[in-house]
Each structure stands twice: as structure tokens, then as C-alpha cells.
GROMACS .gro file of C-alpha atoms in nm:
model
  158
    1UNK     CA    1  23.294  20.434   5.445
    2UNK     CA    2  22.932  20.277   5.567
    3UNK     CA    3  22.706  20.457   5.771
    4UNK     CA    4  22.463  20.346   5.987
    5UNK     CA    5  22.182  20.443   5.736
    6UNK     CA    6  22.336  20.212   5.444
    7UNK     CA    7  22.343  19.911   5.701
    8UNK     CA    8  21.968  19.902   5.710
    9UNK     CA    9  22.013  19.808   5.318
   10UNK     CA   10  22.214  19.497   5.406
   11UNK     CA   11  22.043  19.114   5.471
   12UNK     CA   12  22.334  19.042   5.781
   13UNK     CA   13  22.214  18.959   6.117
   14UNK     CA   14  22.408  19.229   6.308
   15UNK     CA   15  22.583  19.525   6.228
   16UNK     CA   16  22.765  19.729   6.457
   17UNK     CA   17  22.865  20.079   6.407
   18UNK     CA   18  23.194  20.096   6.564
   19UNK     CA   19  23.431  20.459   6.504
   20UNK     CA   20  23.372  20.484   6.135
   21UNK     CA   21  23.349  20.125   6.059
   22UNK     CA   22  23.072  19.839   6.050
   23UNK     CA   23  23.184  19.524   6.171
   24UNK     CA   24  22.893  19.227   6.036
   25UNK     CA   25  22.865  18.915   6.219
   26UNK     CA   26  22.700  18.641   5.988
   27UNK     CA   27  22.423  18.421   6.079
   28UNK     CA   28  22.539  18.067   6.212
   29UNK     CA   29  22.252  17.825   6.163
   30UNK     CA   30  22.395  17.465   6.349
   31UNK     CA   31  22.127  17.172   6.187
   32UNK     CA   32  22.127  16.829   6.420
   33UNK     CA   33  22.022  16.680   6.133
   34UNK     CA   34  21.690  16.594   6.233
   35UNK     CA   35  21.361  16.594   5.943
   36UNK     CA   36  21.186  16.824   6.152
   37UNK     CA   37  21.417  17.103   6.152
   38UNK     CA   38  21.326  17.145   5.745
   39UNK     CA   39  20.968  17.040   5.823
   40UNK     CA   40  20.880  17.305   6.149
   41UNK     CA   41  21.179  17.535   5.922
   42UNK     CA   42  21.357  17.549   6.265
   43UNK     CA   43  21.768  17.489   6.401
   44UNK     CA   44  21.894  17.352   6.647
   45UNK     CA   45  22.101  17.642   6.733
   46UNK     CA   46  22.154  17.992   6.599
   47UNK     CA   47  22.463  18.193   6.603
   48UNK     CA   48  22.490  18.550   6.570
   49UNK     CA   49  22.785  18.729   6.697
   50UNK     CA   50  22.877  18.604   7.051
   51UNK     CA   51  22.496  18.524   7.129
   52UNK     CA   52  22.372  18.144   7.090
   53UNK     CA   53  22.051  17.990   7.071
   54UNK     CA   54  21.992  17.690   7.122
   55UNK     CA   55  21.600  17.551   7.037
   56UNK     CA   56  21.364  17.362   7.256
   57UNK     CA   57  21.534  17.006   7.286
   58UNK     CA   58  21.387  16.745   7.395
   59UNK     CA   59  21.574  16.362   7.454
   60UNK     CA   60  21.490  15.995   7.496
   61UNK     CA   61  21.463  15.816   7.863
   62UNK     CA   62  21.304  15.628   8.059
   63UNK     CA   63  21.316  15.860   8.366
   64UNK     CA   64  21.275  16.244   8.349
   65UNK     CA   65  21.608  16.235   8.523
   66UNK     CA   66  21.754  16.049   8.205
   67UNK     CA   67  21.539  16.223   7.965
   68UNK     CA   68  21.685  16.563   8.120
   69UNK     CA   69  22.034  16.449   8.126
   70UNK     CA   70  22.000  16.339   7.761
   71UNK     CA   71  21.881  16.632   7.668
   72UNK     CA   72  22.130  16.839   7.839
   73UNK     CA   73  22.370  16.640   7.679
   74UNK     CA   74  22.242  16.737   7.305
   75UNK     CA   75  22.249  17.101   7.411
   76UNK     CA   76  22.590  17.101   7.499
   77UNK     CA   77  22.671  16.919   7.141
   78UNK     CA   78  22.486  17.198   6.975
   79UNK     CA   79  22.668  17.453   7.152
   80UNK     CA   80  22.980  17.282   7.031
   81UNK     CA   81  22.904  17.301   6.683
   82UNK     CA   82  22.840  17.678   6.723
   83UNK     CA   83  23.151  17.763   6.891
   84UNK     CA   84  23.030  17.772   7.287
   85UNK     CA   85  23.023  17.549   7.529
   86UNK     CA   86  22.832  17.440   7.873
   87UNK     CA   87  23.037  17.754   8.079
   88UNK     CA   88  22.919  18.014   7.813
   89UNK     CA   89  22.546  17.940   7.882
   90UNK     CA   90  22.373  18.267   8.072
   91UNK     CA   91  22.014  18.128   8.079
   92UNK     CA   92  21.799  17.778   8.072
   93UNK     CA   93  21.437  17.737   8.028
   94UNK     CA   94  21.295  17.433   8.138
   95UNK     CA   95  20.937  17.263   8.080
   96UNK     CA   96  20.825  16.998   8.238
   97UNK     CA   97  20.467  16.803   8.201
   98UNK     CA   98  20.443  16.700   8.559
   99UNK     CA   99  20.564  16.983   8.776
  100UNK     CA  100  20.546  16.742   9.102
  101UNK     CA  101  20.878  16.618   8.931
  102UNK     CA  102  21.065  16.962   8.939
  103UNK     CA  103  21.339  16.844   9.182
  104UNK     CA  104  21.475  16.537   8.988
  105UNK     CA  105  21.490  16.802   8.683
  106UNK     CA  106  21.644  17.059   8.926
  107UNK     CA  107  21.910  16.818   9.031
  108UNK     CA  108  22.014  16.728   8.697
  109UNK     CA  109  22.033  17.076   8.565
  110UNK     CA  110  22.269  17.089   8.902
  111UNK     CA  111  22.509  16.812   8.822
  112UNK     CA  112  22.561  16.953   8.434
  113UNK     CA  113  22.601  17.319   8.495
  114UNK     CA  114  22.753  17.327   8.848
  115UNK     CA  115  22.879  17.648   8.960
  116UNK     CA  116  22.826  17.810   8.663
  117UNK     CA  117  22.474  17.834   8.738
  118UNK     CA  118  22.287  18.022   8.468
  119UNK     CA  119  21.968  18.202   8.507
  120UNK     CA  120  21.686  17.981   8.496
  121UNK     CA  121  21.316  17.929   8.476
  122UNK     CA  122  21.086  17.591   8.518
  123UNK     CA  123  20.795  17.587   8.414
  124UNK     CA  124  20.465  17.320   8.356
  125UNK     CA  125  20.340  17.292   8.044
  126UNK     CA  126  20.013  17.083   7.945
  127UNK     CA  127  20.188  16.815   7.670
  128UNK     CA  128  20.558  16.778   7.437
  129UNK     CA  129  20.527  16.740   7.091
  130UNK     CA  130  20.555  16.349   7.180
  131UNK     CA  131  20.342  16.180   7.471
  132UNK     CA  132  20.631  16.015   7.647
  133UNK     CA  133  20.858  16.335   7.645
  134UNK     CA  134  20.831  16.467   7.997
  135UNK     CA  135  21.145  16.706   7.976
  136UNK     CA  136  21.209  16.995   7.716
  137UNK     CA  137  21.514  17.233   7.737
  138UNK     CA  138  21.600  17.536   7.586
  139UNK     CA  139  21.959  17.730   7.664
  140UNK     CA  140  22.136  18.073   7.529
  141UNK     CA  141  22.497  18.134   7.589
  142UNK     CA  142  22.721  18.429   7.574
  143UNK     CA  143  23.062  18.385   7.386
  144UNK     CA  144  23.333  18.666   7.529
  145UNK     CA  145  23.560  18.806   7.328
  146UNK     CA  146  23.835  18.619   7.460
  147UNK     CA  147  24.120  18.841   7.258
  148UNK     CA  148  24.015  19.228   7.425
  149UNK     CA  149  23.857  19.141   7.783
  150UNK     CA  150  23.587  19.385   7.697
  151UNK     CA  151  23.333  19.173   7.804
  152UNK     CA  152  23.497  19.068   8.137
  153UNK     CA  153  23.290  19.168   8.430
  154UNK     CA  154  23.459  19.500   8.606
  155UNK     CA  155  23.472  19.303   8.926
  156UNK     CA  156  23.233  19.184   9.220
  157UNK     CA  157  22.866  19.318   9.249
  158UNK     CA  158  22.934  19.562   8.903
   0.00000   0.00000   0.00000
């Protein structure tokens, strides 16, 4: 039998002490494929347990509408890869480079997500990493345990 104590030994990215026993959830590391990943040493996503990641991500358009829905779009293939999906996602961090533009953003992120309506912040920054990038997203999602209902909400306003 593990204790707690031993666990701080180990090189997993979470153990949980549950009764006498120490359930590890490995590290999920979901690569787009993109150079820069190796070269910033960065992923696209990260899983670990039912929490995902998913990294700044930025997309190609012409509009910020287009760049926004593009990049929505790439977020919801990363959560794919990492076993989640677009109804899973509990918070989104936008930045935008022109915050006059905040409602054609805002719409977007309306259309994709819909009622599930995640938690979410937009914000202006100065510049992208790229001068025609006007749009950069970040998300994390939530996986339930689908097989206990432990992590089902009790009911309304608990």
C-alpha cells in the first residue's frame, strides 16, 4: 500500500489519495504538429485527469470574425484529440489587438459555444506573435466522470 508521503517520490501529474489507494492520472500532451510547439517547448493541449488545456491559438482570416471562428474551430480539434469536446469547456480567454472589435469576437464565441456558455474573459493586448493575427484564444474544459455521476451538479443554484 502507497501513502501519500511515497507519492511525492513519483514523476505523475496527479495523484489522488483515495481510501487506501492512489489512483495516477498520466500526463496527456496533444501536439498539432506545428514547429513551434518543439521550438517555444509548448502543446497544443494538455491532459491531466479530467482537466484540459488547451494553449493560446491563434488562426488565419481575413476578418477577426473568420480569424475567431478559425480559431475556435482548432480548439475544438484539440479538445478532440484529448478526449473533450466544445460542451466540456468551463472557461475561454480571449485577446484581441483592437478592443473596438470586441462584439464581432463576442458574437462568434456566441454562435460556437451557445448555451453552454463558459466563463469568459476579453481582453486587449498590444500585438500577436504575427502582425496580421488580430484574434488569440485560449480554452480549459472539464471532463465528468461519466461512469459514477460524482461530478454532476447536486441541482439548481448548489
Amino acid at each position: 500500500m502507497l501513502t501519500v508521503g511515497q507519492c511525492r517520490e513519483w514523476r505523475f501529474a496527479e495523484a489522488t489519495l483515495r481510501s487506501n489507494f492512489v489512483t495516477v492520472s498520466p500526463r496527456l500532451n496533444v501536439s498539432s504538429g506545428s514547429e513551434f510547439e518543439k521550438v517555444v517547448g509548448y502543446s497544443r493541449a494538455v491532459r491531466i485527469g479530467p482537466h484540459v488545456a488547451v494553449s493560446g491559438t491563434t488562426a488565419a482570416g481575413d476578418t477577426i470574425a473568420d480569424q475567431t471562428r478559425n480559431a475556435l474551430r482548432r480548439i475544438e480539434i484539440a479538445l478532440a484529440e484529448a478526449g473533450a469536446s466544445l460542451t466540456d469547456v468551463i472557461r475561454t480567454r480571449m485577446f484581441v489587438t483592437e478592443i473596438s472589435r470586441w462584439r464581432e469576437v463576442g458574437a462568434v464565441h456566441a454562435e460556437v459555444f451557445g448555451d453552454i456558455r463558459p466563463a469568459a474573459t476579453l481582453v486587449e493586448v498590444s500585438a500577436l506573435v504575427s502582425p496580421e493575427l488580430m484574434v488569440e484564444i485560449e480554452a480549459d474544459a472539464y471532463v465528468p466522470d461519466k461512469s459514477s455521476g460524482a461530478n454532476e451538479p447536486s441541482g439548481p443554484g448548489r
